Amino acid sequence: MPNREEILEALKTVIDPELGINIVDLGLVSEIFVEPSSVVVHFMTTTHACPLGDLIKAEIQKVVADKLPATCSVIVIQDTDVSWNKDRLSDAAKKTLG
């Protein structure tokens, strides 16, 4: 079973289609729980009305599932009650976005 850091690294391959930056550097991943038979990933979008939430959720599901044994499950939860802000950006993302 991969650890939290390995899951986080895998999630760096999920790119926000509008901004062209990975969801980790954008600060869209809010929590990761690695349990004995599953991984739970909580994420948010940059706006509550973002039409790409389902697309990002599907990509998260795929990327994490590829890291897990077949007997494990992936649970992806979009946190709609959490507000994203620019403070969540990594230094790399801040530099890219200017």
Short mmCIF file of C-alpha atoms in Angstrom, two decimals:
data_model
loop_
_atom_site.label_atom_id
_atom_site.label_comp_id
_atom_site.label_asym_id
_atom_site.label_seq_id
_atom_site.Cartn_x
_atom_site.Cartn_y
_atom_site.Cartn_z
CA MET A 1 0.00 0.00 0.00
CA PRO A 2 1.47 3.39 -0.92
CA ASN A 3 1.90 6.01 1.79
CA ARG A 4 0.44 9.52 1.82
CA GLU A 5 3.51 11.08 0.18
CA GLU A 6 3.41 8.58 -2.69
CA ILE A 7 -0.27 9.33 -3.28
CA LEU A 8 0.45 13.07 -3.19
CA GLU A 9 3.25 12.62 -5.72
CA ALA A 10 0.91 10.65 -8.02
CA LEU A 11 -1.68 13.42 -7.75
CA LYS A 12 0.85 15.86 -9.21
CA THR A 13 0.07 14.25 -12.57
CA VAL A 14 -3.52 15.52 -12.39
CA ILE A 15 -3.55 18.84 -14.22
CA ASP A 16 -6.24 21.49 -13.84
CA PRO A 17 -7.43 21.86 -17.46
CA GLU A 18 -8.09 25.59 -17.19
CA LEU A 19 -4.85 26.64 -15.50
CA GLY A 20 -2.45 23.94 -16.76
CA ILE A 21 -1.01 23.41 -13.26
CA ASN A 22 -1.24 20.26 -11.20
CA ILE A 23 -3.86 20.07 -8.46
CA VAL A 24 -1.28 19.63 -5.70
CA ASP A 25 0.57 22.86 -6.53
CA LEU A 26 -2.76 24.64 -6.90
CA GLY A 27 -3.65 23.55 -3.38
CA LEU A 28 -6.79 21.72 -4.47
CA VAL A 29 -5.99 18.57 -2.47
CA SER A 30 -7.21 19.18 1.05
CA GLU A 31 -6.79 15.77 2.72
CA ILE A 32 -5.53 12.27 2.02
CA PHE A 33 -6.27 9.31 4.26
CA VAL A 34 -4.51 6.02 3.61
CA GLU A 35 -6.42 3.21 5.27
CA PRO A 36 -5.73 -0.55 5.20
CA SER A 37 -8.05 -1.24 2.27
CA SER A 38 -8.69 2.19 0.76
CA VAL A 39 -7.41 5.66 0.07
CA VAL A 40 -9.66 8.67 0.63
CA VAL A 41 -8.83 11.90 -1.18
CA HIS A 42 -10.62 15.19 -0.44
CA PHE A 43 -10.26 17.95 -2.99
CA MET A 44 -11.77 21.29 -3.86
CA THR A 45 -12.04 23.40 -6.99
CA THR A 46 -10.92 26.99 -7.39
CA THR A 47 -14.55 28.13 -7.50
CA HIS A 48 -17.74 26.54 -6.20
CA ALA A 49 -19.29 26.77 -9.66
CA CYS A 50 -16.32 25.14 -11.43
CA PRO A 51 -17.68 22.93 -14.22
CA LEU A 52 -14.55 20.74 -14.16
CA GLY A 53 -15.04 19.18 -10.73
CA ASP A 54 -16.28 15.88 -12.15
CA LEU A 55 -13.39 15.70 -14.61
CA ILE A 56 -10.81 16.35 -11.88
CA LYS A 57 -12.54 13.82 -9.61
CA ALA A 58 -12.35 11.14 -12.32
CA GLU A 59 -8.65 11.84 -12.91
CA ILE A 60 -7.92 11.61 -9.18
CA GLN A 61 -9.78 8.29 -9.07
CA LYS A 62 -7.78 6.90 -11.99
CA VAL A 63 -4.34 8.08 -10.82
CA VAL A 64 -4.78 6.81 -7.27
CA ALA A 65 -6.32 3.49 -8.36
CA ASP A 66 -3.26 2.85 -10.54
CA LYS A 67 -1.10 2.99 -7.38
CA LEU A 68 -3.21 0.55 -5.34
CA PRO A 69 -3.56 -3.21 -5.23
CA ALA A 70 -6.70 -4.47 -6.97
CA THR A 71 -8.29 -5.30 -3.62
CA CYS A 72 -8.20 -1.67 -2.45
CA SER A 73 -10.67 1.08 -3.23
CA VAL A 74 -10.39 4.79 -3.90
CA ILE A 75 -12.86 7.26 -2.46
CA VAL A 76 -12.72 10.78 -3.88
CA ILE A 77 -14.73 13.51 -2.18
CA GLN A 78 -15.20 16.98 -3.59
CA ASP A 79 -15.41 19.41 -0.69
CA THR A 80 -17.96 21.95 -1.82
CA ASP A 81 -18.13 23.64 1.57
CA VAL A 82 -14.44 24.61 1.54
CA SER A 83 -13.33 27.77 -0.22
CA TRP A 84 -10.09 27.83 -2.17
CA ASN A 85 -7.88 30.92 -2.08
CA LYS A 86 -4.52 31.94 -3.54
CA ASP A 87 -2.77 31.27 -0.23
CA ARG A 88 -3.09 27.55 -1.04
CA LEU A 89 -0.81 27.89 -4.10
CA SER A 90 2.70 26.42 -3.93
CA ASP A 91 5.62 28.73 -4.66
CA ALA A 92 5.99 27.06 -8.08
CA ALA A 93 2.33 27.74 -8.92
CA LYS A 94 2.60 31.34 -7.74
CA LYS A 95 5.58 31.83 -10.01
CA THR A 96 3.79 30.25 -12.98
CA LEU A 97 0.65 32.32 -12.48
CA GLY A 98 2.60 35.50 -11.81
#
